[in-house]
C-alpha positions as YAML, in Angstrom:
chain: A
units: angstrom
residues:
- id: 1
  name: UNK
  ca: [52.29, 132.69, 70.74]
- id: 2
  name: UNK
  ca: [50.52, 129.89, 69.00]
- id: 3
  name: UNK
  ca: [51.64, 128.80, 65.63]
- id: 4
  name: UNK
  ca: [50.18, 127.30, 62.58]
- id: 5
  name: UNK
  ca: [52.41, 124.95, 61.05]
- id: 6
  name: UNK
  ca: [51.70, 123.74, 57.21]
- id: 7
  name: UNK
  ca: [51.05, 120.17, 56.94]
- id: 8
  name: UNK
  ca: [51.97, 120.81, 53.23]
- id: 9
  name: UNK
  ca: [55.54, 122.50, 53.70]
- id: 10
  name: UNK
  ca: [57.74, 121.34, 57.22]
- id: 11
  name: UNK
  ca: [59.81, 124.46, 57.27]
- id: 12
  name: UNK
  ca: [56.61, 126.91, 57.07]
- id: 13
  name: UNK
  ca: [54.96, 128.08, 60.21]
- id: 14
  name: UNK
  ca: [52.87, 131.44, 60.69]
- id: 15
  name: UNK
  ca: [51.95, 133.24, 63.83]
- id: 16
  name: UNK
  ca: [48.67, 132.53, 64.89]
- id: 17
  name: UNK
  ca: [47.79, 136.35, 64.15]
- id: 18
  name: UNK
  ca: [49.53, 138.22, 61.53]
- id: 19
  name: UNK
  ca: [50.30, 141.47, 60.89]
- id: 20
  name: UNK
  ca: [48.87, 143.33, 58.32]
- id: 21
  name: UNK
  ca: [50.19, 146.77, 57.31]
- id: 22
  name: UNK
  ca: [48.36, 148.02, 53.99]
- id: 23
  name: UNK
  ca: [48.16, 150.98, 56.21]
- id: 24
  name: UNK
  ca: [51.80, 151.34, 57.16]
- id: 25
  name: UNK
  ca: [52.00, 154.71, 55.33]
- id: 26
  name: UNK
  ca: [48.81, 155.72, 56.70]
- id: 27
  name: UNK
  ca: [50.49, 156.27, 60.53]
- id: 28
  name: UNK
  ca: [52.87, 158.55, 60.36]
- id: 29
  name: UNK
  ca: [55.47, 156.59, 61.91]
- id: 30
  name: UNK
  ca: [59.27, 157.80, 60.59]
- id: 31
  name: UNK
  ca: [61.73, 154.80, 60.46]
- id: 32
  name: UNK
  ca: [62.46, 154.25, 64.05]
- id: 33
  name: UNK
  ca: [59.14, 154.32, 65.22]
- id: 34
  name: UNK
  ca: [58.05, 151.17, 62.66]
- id: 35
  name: UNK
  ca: [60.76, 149.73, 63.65]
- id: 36
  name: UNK
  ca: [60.14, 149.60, 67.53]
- id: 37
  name: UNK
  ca: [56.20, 148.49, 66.10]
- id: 38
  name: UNK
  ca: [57.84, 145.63, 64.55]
- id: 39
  name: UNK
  ca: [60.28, 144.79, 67.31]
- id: 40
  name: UNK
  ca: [57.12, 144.68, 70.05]
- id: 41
  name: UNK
  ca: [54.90, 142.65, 67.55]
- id: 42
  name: UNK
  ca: [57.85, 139.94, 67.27]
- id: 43
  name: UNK
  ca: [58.36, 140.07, 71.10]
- id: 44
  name: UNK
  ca: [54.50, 139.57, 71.28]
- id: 45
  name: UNK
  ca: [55.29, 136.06, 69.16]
- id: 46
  name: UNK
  ca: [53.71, 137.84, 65.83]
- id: 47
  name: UNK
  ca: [56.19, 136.67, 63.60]
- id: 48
  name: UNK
  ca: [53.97, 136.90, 59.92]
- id: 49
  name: UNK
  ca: [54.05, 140.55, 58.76]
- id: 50
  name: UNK
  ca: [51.64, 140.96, 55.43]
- id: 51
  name: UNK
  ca: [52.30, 143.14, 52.46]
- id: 52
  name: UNK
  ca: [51.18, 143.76, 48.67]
- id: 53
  name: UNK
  ca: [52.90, 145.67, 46.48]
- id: 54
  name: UNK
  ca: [50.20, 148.10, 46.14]
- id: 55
  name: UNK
  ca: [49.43, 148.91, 49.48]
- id: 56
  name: UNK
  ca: [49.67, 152.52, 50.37]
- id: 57
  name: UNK
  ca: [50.01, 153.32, 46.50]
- id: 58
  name: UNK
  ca: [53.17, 150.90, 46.07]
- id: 59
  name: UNK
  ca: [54.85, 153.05, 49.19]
- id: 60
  name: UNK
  ca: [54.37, 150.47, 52.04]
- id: 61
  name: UNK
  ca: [56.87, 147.67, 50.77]
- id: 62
  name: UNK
  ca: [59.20, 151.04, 50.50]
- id: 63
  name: UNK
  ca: [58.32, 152.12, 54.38]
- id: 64
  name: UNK
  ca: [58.72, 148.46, 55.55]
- id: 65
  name: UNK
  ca: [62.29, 148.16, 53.78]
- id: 66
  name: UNK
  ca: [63.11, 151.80, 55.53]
- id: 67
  name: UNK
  ca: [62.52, 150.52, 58.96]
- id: 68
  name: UNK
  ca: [64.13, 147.39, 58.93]
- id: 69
  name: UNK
  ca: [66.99, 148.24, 57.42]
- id: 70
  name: UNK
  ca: [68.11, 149.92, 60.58]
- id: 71
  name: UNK
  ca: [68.23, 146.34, 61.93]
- id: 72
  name: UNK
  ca: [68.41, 143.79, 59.25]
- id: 73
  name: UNK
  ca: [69.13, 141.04, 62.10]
- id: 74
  name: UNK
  ca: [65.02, 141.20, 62.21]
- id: 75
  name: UNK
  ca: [64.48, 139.61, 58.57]
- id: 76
  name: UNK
  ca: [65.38, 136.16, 60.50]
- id: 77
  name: UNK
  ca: [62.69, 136.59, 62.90]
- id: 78
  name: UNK
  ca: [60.13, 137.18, 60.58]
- id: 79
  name: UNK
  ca: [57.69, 135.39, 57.99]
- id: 80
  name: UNK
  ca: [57.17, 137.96, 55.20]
- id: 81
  name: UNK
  ca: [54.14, 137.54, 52.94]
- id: 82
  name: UNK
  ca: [53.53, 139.52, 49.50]
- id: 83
  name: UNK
  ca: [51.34, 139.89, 46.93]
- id: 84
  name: UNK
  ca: [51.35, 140.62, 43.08]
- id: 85
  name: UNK
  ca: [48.74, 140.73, 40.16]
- id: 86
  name: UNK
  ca: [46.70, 143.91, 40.80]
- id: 87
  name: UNK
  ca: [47.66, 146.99, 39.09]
- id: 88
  name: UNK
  ca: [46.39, 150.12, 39.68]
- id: 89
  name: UNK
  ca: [46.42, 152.85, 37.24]
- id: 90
  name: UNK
  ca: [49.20, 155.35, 37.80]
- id: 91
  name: UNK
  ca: [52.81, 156.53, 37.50]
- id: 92
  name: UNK
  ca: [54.01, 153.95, 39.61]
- id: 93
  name: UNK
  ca: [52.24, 151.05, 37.81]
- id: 94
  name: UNK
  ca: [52.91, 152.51, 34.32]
- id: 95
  name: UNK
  ca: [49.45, 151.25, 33.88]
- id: 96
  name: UNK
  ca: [46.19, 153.65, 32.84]
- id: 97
  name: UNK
  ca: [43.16, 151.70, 34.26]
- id: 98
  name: UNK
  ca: [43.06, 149.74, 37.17]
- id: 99
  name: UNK
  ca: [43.25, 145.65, 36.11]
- id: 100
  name: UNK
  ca: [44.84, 142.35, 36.96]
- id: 101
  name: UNK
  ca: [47.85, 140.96, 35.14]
- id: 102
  name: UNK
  ca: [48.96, 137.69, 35.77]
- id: 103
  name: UNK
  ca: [51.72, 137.58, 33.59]
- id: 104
  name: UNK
  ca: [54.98, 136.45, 33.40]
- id: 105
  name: UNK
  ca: [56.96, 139.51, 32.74]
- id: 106
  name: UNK
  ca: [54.54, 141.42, 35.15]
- id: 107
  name: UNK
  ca: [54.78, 139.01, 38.06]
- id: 108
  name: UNK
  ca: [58.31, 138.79, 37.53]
- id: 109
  name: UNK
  ca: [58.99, 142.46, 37.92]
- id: 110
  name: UNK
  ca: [56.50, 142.87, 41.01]
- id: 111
  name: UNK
  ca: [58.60, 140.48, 42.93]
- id: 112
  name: UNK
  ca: [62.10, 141.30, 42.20]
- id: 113
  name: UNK
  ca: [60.60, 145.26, 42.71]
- id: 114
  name: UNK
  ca: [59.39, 144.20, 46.34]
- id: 115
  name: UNK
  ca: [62.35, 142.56, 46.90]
- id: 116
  name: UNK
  ca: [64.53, 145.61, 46.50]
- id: 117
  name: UNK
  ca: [62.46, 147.64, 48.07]
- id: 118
  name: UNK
  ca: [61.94, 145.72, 50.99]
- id: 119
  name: UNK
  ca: [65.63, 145.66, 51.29]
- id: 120
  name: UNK
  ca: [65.55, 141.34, 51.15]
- id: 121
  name: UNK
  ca: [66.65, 138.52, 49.51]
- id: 122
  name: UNK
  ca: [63.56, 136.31, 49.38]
- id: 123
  name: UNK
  ca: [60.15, 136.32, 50.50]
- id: 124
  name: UNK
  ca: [58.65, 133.67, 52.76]
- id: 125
  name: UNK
  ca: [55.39, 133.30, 51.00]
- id: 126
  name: UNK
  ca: [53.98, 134.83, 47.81]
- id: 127
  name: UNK
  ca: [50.13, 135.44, 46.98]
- id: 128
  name: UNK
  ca: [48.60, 136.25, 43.50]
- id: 129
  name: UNK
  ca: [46.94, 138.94, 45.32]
- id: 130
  name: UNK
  ca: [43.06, 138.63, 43.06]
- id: 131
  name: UNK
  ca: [41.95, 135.58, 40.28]
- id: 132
  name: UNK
  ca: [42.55, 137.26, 36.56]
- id: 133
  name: UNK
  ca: [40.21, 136.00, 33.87]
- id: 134
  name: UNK
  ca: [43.10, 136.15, 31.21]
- id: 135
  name: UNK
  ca: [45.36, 134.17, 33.49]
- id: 136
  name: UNK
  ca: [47.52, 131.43, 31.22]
- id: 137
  name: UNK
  ca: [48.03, 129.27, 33.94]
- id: 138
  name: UNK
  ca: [50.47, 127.40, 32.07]
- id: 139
  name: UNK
  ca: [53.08, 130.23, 31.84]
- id: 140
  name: UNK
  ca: [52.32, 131.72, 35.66]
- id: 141
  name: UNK
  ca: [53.39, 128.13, 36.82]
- id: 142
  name: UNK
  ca: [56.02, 128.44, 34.63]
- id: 143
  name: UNK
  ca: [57.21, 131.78, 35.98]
- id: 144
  name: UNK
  ca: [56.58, 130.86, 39.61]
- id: 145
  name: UNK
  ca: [58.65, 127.99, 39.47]
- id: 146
  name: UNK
  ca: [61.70, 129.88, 38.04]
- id: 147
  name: UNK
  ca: [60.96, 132.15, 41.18]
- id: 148
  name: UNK
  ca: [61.32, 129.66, 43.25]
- id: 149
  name: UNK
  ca: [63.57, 127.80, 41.98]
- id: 150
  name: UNK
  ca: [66.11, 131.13, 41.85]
- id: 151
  name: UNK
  ca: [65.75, 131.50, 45.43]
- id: 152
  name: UNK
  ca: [63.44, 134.93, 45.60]
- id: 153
  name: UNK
  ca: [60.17, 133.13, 46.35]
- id: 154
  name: UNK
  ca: [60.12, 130.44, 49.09]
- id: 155
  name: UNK
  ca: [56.70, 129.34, 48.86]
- id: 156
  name: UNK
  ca: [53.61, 129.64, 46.75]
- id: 157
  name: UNK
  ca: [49.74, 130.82, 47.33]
- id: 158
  name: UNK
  ca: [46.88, 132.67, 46.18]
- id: 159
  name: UNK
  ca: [44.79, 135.40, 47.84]
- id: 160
  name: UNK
  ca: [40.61, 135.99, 46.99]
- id: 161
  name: UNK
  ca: [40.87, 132.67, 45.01]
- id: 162
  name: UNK
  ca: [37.87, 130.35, 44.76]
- id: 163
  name: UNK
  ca: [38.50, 126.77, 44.63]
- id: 164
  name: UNK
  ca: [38.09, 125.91, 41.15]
- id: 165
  name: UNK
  ca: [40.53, 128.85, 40.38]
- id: 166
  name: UNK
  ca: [42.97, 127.32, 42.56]
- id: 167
  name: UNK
  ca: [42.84, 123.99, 41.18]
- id: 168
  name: UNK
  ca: [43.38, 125.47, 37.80]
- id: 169
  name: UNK
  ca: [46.91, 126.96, 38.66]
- id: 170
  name: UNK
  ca: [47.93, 124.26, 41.37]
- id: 171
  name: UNK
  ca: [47.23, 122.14, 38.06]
- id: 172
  name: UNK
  ca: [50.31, 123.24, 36.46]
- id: 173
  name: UNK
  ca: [52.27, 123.55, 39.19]
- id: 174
  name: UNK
  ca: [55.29, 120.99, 40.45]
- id: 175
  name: UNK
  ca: [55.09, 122.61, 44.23]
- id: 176
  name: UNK
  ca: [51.69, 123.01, 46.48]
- id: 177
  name: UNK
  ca: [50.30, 126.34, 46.85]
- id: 178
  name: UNK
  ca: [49.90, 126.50, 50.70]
- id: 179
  name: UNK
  ca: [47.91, 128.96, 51.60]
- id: 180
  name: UNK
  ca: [44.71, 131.39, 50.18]
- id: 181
  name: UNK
  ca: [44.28, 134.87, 51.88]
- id: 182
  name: UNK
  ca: [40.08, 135.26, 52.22]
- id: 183
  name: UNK
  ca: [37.81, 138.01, 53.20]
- id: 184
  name: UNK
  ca: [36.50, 136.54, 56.23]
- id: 185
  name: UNK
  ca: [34.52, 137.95, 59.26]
- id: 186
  name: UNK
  ca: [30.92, 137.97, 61.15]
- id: 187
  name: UNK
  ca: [29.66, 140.16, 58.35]
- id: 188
  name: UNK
  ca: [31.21, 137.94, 56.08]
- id: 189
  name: UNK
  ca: [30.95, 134.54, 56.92]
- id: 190
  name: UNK
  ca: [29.98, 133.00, 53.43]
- id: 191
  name: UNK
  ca: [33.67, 131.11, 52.99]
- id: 192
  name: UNK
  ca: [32.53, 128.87, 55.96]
- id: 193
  name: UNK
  ca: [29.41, 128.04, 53.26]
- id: 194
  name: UNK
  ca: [30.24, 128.62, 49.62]
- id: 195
  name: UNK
  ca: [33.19, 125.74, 49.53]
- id: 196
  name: UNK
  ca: [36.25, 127.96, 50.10]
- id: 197
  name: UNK
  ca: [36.70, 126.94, 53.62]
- id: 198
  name: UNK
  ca: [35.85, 123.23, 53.06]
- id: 199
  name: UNK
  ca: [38.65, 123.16, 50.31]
- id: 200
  name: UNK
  ca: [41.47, 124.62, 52.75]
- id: 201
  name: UNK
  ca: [40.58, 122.15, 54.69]
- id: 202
  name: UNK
  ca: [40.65, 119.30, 52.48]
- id: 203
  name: UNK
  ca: [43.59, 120.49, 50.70]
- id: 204
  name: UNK
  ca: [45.79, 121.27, 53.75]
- id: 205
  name: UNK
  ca: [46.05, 125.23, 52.80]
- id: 206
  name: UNK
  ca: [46.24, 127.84, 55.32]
- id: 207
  name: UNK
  ca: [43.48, 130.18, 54.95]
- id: 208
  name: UNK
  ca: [44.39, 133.79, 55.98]
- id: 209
  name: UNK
  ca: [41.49, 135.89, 56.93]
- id: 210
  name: UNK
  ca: [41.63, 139.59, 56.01]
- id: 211
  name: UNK
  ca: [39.57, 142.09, 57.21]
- id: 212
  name: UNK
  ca: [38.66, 139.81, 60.54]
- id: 213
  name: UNK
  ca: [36.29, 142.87, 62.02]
- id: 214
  name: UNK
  ca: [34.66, 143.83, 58.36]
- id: 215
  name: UNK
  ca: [36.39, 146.76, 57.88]
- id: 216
  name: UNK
  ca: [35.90, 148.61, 61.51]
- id: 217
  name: UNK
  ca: [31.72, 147.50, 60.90]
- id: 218
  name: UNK
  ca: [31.75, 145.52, 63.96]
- id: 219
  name: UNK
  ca: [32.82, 148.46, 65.95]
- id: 220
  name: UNK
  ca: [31.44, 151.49, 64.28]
- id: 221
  name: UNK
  ca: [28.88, 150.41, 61.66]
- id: 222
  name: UNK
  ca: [25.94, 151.77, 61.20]
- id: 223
  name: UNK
  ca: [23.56, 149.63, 59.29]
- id: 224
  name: UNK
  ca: [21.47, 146.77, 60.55]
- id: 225
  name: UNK
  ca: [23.59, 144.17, 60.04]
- id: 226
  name: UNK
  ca: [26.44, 145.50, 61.77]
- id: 227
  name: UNK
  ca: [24.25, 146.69, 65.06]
- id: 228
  name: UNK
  ca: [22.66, 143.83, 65.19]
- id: 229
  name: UNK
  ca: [26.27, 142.04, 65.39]
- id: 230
  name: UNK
  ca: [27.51, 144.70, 67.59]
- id: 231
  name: UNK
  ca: [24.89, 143.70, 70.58]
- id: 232
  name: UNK
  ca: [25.66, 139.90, 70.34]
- id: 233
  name: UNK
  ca: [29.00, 140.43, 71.34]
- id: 234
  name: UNK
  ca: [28.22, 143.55, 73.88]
- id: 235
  name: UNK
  ca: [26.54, 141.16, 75.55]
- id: 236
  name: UNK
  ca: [28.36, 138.43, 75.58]
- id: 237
  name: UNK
  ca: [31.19, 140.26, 76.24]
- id: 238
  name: UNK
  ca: [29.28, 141.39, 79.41]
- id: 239
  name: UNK
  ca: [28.64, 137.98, 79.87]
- id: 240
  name: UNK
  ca: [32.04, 137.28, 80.34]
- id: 241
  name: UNK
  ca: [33.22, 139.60, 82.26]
- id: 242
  name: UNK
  ca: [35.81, 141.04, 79.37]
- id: 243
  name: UNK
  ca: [36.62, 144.31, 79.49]
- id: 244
  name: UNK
  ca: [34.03, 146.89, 77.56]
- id: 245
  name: UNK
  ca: [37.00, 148.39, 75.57]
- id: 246
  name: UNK
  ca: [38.67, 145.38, 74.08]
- id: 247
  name: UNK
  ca: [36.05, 142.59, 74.71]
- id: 248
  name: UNK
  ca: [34.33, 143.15, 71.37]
- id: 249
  name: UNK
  ca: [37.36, 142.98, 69.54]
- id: 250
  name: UNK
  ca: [38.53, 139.36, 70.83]
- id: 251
  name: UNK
  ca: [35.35, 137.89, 70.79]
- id: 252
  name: UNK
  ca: [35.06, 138.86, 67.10]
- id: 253
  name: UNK
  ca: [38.91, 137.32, 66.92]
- id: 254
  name: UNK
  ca: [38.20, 134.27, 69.40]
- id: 255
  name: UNK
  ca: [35.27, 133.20, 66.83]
- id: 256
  name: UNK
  ca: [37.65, 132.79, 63.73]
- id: 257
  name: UNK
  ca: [39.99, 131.25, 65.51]
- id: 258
  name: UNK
  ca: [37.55, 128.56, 66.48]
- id: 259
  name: UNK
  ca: [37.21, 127.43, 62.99]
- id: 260
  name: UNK
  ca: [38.37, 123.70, 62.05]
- id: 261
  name: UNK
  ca: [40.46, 125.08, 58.75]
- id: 262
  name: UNK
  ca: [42.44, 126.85, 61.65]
- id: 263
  name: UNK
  ca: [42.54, 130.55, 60.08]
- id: 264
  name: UNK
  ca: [45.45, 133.29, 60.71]
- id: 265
  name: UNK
  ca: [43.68, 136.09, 60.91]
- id: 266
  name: UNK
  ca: [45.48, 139.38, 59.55]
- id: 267
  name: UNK
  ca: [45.13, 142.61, 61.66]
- id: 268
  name: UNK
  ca: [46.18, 146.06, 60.79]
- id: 269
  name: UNK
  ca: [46.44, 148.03, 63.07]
- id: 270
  name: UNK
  ca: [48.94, 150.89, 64.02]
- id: 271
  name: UNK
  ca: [48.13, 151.12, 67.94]
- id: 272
  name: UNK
  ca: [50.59, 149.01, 70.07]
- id: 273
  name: UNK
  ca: [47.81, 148.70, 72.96]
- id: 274
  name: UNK
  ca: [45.15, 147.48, 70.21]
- id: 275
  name: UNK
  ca: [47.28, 144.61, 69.07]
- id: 276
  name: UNK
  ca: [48.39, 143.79, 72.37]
- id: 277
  name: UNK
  ca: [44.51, 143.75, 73.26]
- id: 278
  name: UNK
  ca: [43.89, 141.66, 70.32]
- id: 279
  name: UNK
  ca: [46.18, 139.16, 71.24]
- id: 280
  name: UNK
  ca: [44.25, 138.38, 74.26]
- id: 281
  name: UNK
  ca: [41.73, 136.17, 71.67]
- id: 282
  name: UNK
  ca: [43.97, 133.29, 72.00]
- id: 283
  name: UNK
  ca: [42.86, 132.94, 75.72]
- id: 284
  name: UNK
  ca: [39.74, 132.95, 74.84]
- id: 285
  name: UNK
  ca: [37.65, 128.94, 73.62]
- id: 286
  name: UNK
  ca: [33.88, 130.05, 72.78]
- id: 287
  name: UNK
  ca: [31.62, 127.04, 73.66]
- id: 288
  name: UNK
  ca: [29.93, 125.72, 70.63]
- id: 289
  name: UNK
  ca: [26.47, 127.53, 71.28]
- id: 290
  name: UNK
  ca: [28.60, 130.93, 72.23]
- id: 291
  name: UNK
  ca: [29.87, 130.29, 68.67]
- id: 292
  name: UNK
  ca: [26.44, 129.74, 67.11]
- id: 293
  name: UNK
  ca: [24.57, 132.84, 68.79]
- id: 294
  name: UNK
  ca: [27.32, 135.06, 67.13]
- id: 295
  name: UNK
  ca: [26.65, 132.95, 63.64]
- id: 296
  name: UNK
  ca: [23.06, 133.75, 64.08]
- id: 297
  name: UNK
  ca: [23.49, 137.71, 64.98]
- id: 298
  name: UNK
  ca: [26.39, 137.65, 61.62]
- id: 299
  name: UNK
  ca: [23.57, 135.86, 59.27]
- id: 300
  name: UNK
  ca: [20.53, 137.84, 60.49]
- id: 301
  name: UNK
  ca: [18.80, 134.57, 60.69]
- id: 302
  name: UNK
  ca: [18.80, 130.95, 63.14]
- id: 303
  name: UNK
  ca: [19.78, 128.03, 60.88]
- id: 304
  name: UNK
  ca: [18.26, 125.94, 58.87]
...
C-alpha cells in the first residue's frame, strides 16, 4: 500500500486510502466481526481508520473500542484519527440544539471521552471536526497544546476548514496543524478552485477527502449532474476494459488520487469485497485528458 508521509511531521504517515467508519454502528457487525474488518483492512496496507465522536450518535468510538479490545496488539498497527467540536443536541451531548463549541473545557472532555471509549492512550491525529464562529483561538491553542503536550493528542488538524480559518488557529499555535479533512469529489470539485487545495499544497497539509463518491451520487443519483457524471466514467470504464461492477468506483478514486496536493481519500464502507475493489484505484494513472473529460462531465461545462 502506498503511503503519504507529512513533510511537516517525520513520524506521521497515512495510508494512501483511509478508512472511514461514521457508519460502524450502521452494519450490524458484533465485536468479532469488526474486528476481522479491521484485521483485513490492515493486511490490505489501510493503516488510517477515521472517527468523530459523534458518529453513529456518539456510539461508533464505543463499537471501535469493543472490537479492538479483543486484540489490543492492533492499536500499533494503526493511525487513528478523531474529531471534536460538533455537538448535537441530545442526552449524550447534554446539549439541546445542535451547535459547534470550540472550547476549552468542551474539547477537553471530547478527547479524553474518545479516549476511554476507544479503549487508548493517545490518538494519532486530532481534527476540529467544523470552523465555529465563536472560536477564541487563543484559548483552543492553548488547550491543544496541553493535549499534546500530556501525551493524549499526537498531532494537530482541522476538518471543513477554509484557509483563512486555518491560519487564524495555526496563528496561535507552537506546533503545525498537518492536515484538513475536505468534502471532495466529482460532484464536488470546488476545493481544487476556491483556494483550499492550493493552500494544502503550499502549506504542506494533508488534505483528506471525505465523501470521495458524493455520497453514493456517482453510483445511484438521480439528478442531472450525477447522470451526466455517471456516463463519463461508464464509458471510460468501458474504455478500459475495467470491470462494469467496480470500474466506476476506481475511476472516481483514481481521479483524486491524481491530484498534486496528494489527497487520502476516506471510504466507508462495510463490504470487505467493496474495499478490496476500491483499492484497485492505486493501479490505476488517468492520462491528463482522461482526467479532464471527467472534470468536464463533474462541472457540467468545458473550461474556460
Amino acid at each position: 500500500m502506498q503511503r503519504i508521509h507529512s513533510s511537516l511531521n517525520s513520524d506521521l504517515s497515512f495510508s494512501r486510502i483511509a478508512f472511514g467508519l461514521w457508519r460502524l454502528t450502521d452494519w450490524g457487525y458484533c465485536p468479532q466481526e469488526r474486528l476481522a474488518l479491521f484485521e483485513q483492512m490492515l493486511d490490505l496496507g489501510v493503516t488510517t481508520f477515521d472517527l468523530a465522536d459523534i458518529y453513529g450518535s456518539y456510539r461508533c468510538e464505543q463499537f471501535f473500542g469493543e472490537a479492538l479490545k479483543l486484540k489490543p496488539a492492533l492499536r500499533e498497527r494503526m493511525e487513528i484519527v478523531s474529531k471534536c467540536s460538533i455537538r448535537l443536541a441530545g442526552e449524550a451531548s447534554g446539549a439541546s440544539i445542535n451547535h459547534y463549541d470550540t472550547s476549552p473545557a468542551h474539547v477537553r472532555r471530547a478527547v479524553e471521552t474518545s479516549l476511554h471509549d476507544m479503549g487508548i492512550e493517545q490518538m494519532d491525529l486530532l481534527l476540529l471536526h467544523r470552523p465555529d464562529p465563536l472560536m477564541d483561538a487563543e484559548a483552543l491553542a492553548e488547550v491543544l497544546e496541553q493535549l499534546v503536550a500530556e501525551g493524549k493528542v499526537k498531532h494537530l488538524g482541522v476538518s471543513n476548514y477554509l484557509p483563512h480559518q486555518t491560519d487564524l488557529l495555526q496563528s496561535r499555535l507552537s506546533r503545525p496543524l498537518v492536515a484538513n479533512q475536505i468534502e471532495v469529489s466529482l460532484l464536488h470539485s470546488q476545493p481544487m478552485f476556491d483556494g483550499q487545495l492550493d493552500y494544502c499544497q503550499q502549506h504542506k497539509i494533508i488534505p483528506m477527502a471525505w465523501s470521495p463518491f458524493a455520497g453514493g451520487r456517482l453510483f445511484s443519483g438521480e439528478d442531472v449532474d450525477a447522470a451526466r457524471v455517471q456516463q463519463s466514467l461508464r464509458l471510460l470504464s468501458e474504455a478500459r476494459g475495467l470491470s462494469a461492477d467496480s470500474g466506476v468506483m476506481q475511476l472516481a478514486l483514481a481521479w483524486l488520487l491524481k491530484h498534486p496536493a496528494q489527497m487520502v481519500p476516506v471510504l466507508g464502507s462495510g463490504n470487505p469485497e467493496r474495499l478490496v475493489a476500491a483499492l484497485k484505484a492505486l493501479d490505476l494513472e488517468l492520462d491528463r485528458e482522461e482526467w479532464f473529460e471527467l472534470l468536464r462531465a463533474g462541472r457540467g461545462r468545458d473550461v474556460d
